[in-house]
mmCIF file of C-alpha atoms in Angstrom:
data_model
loop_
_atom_site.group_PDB
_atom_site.id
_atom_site.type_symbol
_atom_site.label_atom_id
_atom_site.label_comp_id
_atom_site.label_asym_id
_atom_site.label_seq_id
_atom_site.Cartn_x
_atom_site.Cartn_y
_atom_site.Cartn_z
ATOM 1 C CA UNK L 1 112.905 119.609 194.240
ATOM 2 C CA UNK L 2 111.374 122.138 192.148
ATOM 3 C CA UNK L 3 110.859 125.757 192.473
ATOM 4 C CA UNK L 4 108.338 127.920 190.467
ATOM 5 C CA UNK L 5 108.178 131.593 190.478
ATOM 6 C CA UNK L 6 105.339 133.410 190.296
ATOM 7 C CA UNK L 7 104.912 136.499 188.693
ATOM 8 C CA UNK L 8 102.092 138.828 189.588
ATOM 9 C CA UNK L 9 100.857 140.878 186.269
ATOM 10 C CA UNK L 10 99.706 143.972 188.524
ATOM 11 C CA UNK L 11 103.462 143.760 189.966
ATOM 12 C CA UNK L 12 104.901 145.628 186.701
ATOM 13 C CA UNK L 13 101.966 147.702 186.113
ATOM 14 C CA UNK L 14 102.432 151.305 186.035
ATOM 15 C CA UNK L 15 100.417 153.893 185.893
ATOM 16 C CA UNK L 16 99.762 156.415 183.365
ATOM 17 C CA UNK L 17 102.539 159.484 182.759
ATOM 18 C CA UNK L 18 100.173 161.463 181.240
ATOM 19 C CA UNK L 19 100.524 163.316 178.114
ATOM 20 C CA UNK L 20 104.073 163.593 176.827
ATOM 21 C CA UNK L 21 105.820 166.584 175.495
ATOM 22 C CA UNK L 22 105.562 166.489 171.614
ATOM 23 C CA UNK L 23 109.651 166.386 170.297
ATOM 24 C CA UNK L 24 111.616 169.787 169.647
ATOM 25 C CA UNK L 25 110.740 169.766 165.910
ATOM 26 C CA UNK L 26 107.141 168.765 165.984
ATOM 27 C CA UNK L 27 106.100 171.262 168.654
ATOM 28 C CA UNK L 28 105.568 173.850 166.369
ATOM 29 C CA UNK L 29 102.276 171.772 164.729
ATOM 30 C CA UNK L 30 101.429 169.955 167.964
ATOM 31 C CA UNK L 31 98.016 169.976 169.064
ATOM 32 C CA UNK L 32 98.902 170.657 172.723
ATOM 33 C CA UNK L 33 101.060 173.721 171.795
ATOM 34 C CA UNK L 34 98.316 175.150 170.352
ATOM 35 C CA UNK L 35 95.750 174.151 173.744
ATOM 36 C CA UNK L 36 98.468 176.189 175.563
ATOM 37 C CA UNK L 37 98.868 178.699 173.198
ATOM 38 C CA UNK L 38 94.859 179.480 173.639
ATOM 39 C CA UNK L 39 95.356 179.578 177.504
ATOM 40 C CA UNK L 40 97.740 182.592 176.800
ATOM 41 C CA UNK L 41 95.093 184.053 174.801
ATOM 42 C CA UNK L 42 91.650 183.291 176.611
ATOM 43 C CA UNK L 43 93.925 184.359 180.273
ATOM 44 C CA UNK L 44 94.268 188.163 179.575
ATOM 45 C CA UNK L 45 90.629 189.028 179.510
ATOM 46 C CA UNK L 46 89.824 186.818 182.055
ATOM 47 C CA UNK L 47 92.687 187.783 183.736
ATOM 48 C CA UNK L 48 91.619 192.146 183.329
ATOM 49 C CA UNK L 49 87.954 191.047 184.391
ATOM 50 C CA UNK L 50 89.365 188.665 188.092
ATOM 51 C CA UNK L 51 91.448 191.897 188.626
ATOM 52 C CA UNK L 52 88.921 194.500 187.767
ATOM 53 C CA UNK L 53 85.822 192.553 190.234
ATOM 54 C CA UNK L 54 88.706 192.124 192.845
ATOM 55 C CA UNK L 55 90.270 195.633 193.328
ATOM 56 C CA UNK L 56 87.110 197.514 193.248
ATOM 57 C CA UNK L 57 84.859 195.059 195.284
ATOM 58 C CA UNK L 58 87.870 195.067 198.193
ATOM 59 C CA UNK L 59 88.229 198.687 197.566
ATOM 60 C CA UNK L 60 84.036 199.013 198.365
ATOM 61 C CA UNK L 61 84.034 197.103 200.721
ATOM 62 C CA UNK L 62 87.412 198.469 203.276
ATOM 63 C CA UNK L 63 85.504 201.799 202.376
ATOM 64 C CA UNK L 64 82.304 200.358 204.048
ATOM 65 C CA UNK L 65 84.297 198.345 206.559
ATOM 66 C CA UNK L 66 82.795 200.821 209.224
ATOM 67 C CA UNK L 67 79.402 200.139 208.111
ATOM 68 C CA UNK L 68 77.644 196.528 208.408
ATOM 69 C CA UNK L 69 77.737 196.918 203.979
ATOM 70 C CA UNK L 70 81.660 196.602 204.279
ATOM 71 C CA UNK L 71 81.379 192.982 205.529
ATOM 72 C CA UNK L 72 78.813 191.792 202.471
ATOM 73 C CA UNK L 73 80.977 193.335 199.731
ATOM 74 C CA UNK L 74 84.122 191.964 200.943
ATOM 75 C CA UNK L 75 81.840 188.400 200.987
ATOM 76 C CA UNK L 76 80.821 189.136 197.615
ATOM 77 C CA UNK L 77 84.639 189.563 196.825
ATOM 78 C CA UNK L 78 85.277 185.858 197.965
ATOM 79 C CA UNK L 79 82.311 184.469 196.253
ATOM 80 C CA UNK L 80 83.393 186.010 193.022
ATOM 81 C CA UNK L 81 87.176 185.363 193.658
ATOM 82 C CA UNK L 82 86.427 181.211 193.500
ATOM 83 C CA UNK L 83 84.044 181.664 190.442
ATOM 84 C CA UNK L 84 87.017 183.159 188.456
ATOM 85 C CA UNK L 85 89.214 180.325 190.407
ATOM 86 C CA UNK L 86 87.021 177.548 189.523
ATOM 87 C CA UNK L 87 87.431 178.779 185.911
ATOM 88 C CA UNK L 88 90.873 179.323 185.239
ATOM 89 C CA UNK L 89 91.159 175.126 186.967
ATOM 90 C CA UNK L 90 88.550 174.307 184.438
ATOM 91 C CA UNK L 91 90.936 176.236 181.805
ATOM 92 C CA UNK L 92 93.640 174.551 183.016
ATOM 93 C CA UNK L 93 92.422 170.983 183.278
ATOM 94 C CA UNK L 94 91.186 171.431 179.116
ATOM 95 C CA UNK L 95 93.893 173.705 177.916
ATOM 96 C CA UNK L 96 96.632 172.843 179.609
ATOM 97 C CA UNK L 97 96.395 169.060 180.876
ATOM 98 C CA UNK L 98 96.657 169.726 184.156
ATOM 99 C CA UNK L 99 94.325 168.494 186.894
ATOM 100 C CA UNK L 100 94.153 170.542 190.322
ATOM 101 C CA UNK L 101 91.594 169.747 192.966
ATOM 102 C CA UNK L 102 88.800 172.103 194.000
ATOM 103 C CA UNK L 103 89.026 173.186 197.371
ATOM 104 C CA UNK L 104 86.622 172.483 199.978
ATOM 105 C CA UNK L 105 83.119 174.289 199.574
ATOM 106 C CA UNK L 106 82.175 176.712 202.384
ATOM 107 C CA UNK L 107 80.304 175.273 205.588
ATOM 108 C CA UNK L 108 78.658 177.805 207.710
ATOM 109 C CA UNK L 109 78.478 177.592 211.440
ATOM 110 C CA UNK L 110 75.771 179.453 211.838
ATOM 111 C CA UNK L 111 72.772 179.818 210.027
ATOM 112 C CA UNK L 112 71.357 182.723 208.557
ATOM 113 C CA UNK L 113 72.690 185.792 206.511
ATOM 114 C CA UNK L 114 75.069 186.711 208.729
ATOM 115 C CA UNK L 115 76.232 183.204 209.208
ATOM 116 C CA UNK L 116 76.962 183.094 205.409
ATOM 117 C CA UNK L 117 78.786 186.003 206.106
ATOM 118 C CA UNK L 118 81.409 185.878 208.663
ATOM 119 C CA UNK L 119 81.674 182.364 207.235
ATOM 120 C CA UNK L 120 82.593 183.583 203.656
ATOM 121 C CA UNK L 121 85.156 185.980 205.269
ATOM 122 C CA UNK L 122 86.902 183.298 207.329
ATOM 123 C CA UNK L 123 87.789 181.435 203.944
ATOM 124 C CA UNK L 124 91.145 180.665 203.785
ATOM 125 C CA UNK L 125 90.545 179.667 199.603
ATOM 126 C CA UNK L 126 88.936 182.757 198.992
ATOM 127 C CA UNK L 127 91.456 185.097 199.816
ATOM 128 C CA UNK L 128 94.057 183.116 198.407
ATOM 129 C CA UNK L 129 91.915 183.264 195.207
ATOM 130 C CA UNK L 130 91.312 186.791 195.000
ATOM 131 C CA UNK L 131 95.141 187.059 196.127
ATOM 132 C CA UNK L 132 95.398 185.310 192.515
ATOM 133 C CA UNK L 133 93.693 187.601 190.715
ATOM 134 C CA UNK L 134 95.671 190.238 191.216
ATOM 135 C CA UNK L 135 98.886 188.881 190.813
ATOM 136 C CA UNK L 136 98.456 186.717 187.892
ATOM 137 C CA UNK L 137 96.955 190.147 185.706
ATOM 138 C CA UNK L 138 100.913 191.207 184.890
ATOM 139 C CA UNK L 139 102.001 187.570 183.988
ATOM 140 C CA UNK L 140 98.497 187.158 181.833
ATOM 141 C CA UNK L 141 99.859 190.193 180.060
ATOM 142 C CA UNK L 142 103.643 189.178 179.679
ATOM 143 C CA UNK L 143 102.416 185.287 178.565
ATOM 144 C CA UNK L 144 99.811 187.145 175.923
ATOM 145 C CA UNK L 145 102.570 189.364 174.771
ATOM 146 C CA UNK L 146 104.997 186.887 173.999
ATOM 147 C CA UNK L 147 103.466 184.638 172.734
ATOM 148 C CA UNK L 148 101.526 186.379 169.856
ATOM 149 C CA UNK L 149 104.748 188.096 169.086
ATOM 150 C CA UNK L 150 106.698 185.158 168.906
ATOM 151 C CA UNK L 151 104.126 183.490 167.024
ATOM 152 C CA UNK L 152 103.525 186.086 164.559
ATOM 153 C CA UNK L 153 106.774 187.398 163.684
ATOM 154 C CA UNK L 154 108.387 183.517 163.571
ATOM 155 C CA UNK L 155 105.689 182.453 161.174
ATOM 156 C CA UNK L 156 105.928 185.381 158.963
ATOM 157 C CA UNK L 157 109.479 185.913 158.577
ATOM 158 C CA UNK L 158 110.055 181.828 157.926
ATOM 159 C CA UNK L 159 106.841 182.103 154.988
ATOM 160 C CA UNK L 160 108.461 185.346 153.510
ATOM 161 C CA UNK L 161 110.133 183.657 150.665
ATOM 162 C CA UNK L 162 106.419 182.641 149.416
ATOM 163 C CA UNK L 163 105.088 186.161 149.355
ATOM 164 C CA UNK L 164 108.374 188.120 148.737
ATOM 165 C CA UNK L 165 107.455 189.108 145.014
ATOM 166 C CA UNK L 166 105.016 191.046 146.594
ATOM 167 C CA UNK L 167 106.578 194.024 148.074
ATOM 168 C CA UNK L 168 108.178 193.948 143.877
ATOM 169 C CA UNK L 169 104.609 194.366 142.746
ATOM 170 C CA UNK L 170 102.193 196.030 145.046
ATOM 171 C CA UNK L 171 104.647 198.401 146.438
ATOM 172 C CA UNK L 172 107.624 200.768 145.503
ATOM 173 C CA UNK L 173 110.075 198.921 147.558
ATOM 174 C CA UNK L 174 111.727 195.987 145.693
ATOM 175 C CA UNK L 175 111.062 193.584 149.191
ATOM 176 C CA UNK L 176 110.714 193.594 152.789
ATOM 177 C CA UNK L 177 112.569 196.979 154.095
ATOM 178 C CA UNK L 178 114.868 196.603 157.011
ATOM 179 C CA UNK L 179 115.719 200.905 157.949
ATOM 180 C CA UNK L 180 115.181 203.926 156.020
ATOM 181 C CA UNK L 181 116.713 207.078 157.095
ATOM 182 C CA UNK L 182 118.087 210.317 156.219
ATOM 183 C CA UNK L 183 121.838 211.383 157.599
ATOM 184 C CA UNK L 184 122.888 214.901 158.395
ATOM 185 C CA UNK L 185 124.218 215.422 154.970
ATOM 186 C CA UNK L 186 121.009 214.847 153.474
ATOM 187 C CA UNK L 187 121.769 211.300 151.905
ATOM 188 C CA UNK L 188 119.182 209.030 151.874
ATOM 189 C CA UNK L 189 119.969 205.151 153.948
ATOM 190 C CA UNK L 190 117.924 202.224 153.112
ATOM 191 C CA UNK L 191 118.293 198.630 152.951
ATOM 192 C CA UNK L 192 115.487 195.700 151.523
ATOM 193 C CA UNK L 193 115.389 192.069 151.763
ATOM 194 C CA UNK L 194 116.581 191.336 148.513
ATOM 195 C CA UNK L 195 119.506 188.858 147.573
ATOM 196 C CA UNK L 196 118.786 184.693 147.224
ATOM 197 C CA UNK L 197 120.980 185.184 150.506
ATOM 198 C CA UNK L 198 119.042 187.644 152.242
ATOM 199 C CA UNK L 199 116.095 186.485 151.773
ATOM 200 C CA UNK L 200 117.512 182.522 152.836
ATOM 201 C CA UNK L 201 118.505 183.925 156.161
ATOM 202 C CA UNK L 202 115.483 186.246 157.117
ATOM 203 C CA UNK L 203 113.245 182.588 156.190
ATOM 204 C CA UNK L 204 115.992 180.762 159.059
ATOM 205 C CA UNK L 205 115.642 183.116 161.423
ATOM 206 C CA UNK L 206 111.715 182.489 161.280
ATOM 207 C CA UNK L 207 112.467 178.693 161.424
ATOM 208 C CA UNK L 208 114.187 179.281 164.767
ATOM 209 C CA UNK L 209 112.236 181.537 166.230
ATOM 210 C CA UNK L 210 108.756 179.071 165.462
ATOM 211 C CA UNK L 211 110.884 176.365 166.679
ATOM 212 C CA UNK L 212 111.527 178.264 169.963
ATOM 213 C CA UNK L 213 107.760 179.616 170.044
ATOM 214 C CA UNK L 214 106.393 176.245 171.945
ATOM 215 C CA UNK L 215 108.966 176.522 174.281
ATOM 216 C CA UNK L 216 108.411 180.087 175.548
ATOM 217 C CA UNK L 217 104.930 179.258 175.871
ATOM 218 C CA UNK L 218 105.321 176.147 177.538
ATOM 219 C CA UNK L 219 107.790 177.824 179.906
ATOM 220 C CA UNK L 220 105.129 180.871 180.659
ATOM 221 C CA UNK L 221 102.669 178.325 180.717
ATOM 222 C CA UNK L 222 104.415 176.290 183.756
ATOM 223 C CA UNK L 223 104.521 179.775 185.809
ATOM 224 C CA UNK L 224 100.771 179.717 185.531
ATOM 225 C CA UNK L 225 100.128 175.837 186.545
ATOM 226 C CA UNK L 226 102.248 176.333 189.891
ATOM 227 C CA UNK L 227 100.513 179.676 190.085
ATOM 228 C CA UNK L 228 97.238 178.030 190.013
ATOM 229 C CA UNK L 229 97.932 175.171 192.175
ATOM 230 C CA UNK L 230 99.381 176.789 194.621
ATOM 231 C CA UNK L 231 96.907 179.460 195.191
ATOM 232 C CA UNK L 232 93.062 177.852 193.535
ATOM 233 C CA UNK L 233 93.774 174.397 194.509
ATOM 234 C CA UNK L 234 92.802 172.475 197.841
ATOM 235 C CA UNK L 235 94.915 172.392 200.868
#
């Protein structure tokens, strides 16, 4: 007797991981750091304009809450609230790879303006949304913050031994000045980037710090795809 084995090709299929992390050293020139990098960026004004619509329309509208206008503005609030939602998941499905469903649209019961109304106020997505946009303004700012500083500085200190002849030239410090001061005694303190040495060092310490630039974005990056998950996505 003879036994055969089949083996189904589907059986060892898997599916797709997604994109992978680019490796410690090539971070620094991979495209993706650079898709997250320009989430940092692009998130601060949208961030100051989702925070700006959603304090002053809820402000409006609890100061009209004892008027029938109260009830529209806060509605307005919602509408607005998932337009800034919907963008920041379009943002982060280009930007940042990361695919999060849209929650349901809004049904109303009732017809009429009204209707549309109470309707727009019982959405669950909506307030969560406009819950977003005020708590993500202080993280846009921190994730903006670091990461042009990191970039910056880490790219200019680890290029300064290319353009260090020309603090020499252009200006009456012989290179990059570290402190200048003046003690009690009226002696003069200064120090400049000038030794083989010195000037090896300061170009490490860039290295490192561009090095550790993709990772402090991708790590304030991550705070901002739970963020919007959690809050824009569908329950």
């Amino acid at each position: 007797m003879t036994t055969s084995t089949l083996h189904r090709a589907d059986t060892f299929h898997t599916r797709p991981a997604g994109p992978r992390r680019p490796a410690f050293w090539r971070a620094p020139f991979a495209a993706s750091t650079y898709r997250e990098l320009g989430f940092t960026l692009t998130g601060l004004p949208v961030a100051i304009a989702g925070f700006v619509a959603t304090v002053a329309l809820f402000s409006a509208g609890l100061g009209l809450v004892v008027t029938a206008l109260g009830l529209p503005v806060l509605a307005l609030l919602l509408v607005l609230a998932r337009g800034f939602g919907a963008l920041d998941r379009q943002r982060a499905r280009t930007m940042l790879d990361t695919e999060v469903t849209a929650p349901p649209a809004v049904r109303p019961k009732r017809g009429g303006f009204w209707g549309a109304v109470t309707a727009r106020l019982a959405d669950g997505a909506g307030w969560r949304a406009a819950l977003y946009q005020v708590l993500m303004l202080p993280w846009a700012i921190l994730s903006f913050t670091l990461s042009v500083v990191f970039l910056t500085v880490g790219w200019s200190l680890a290029l300064y031994p290319l353009y260090h002849w020309v603090f020499a030239r252009y200006t009456p410090w012989p290179g990059y000045q570290l402190y200048e001061y003046t003690d009690r005694a009226g002696v003069e303190h200064h120090a400049y980037v000038t030794e083989p040495w010195q000037i090896t060092g300061v170009s490490l310490l860039g290295v490192l710090l561009v090095l550790l630039t993709p990772q402090i974005i991708r790590g304030v990056t991550n705070v901002s795809r739970l963020a919007i998950r959690g809050l824009l996505g569908a329950r």
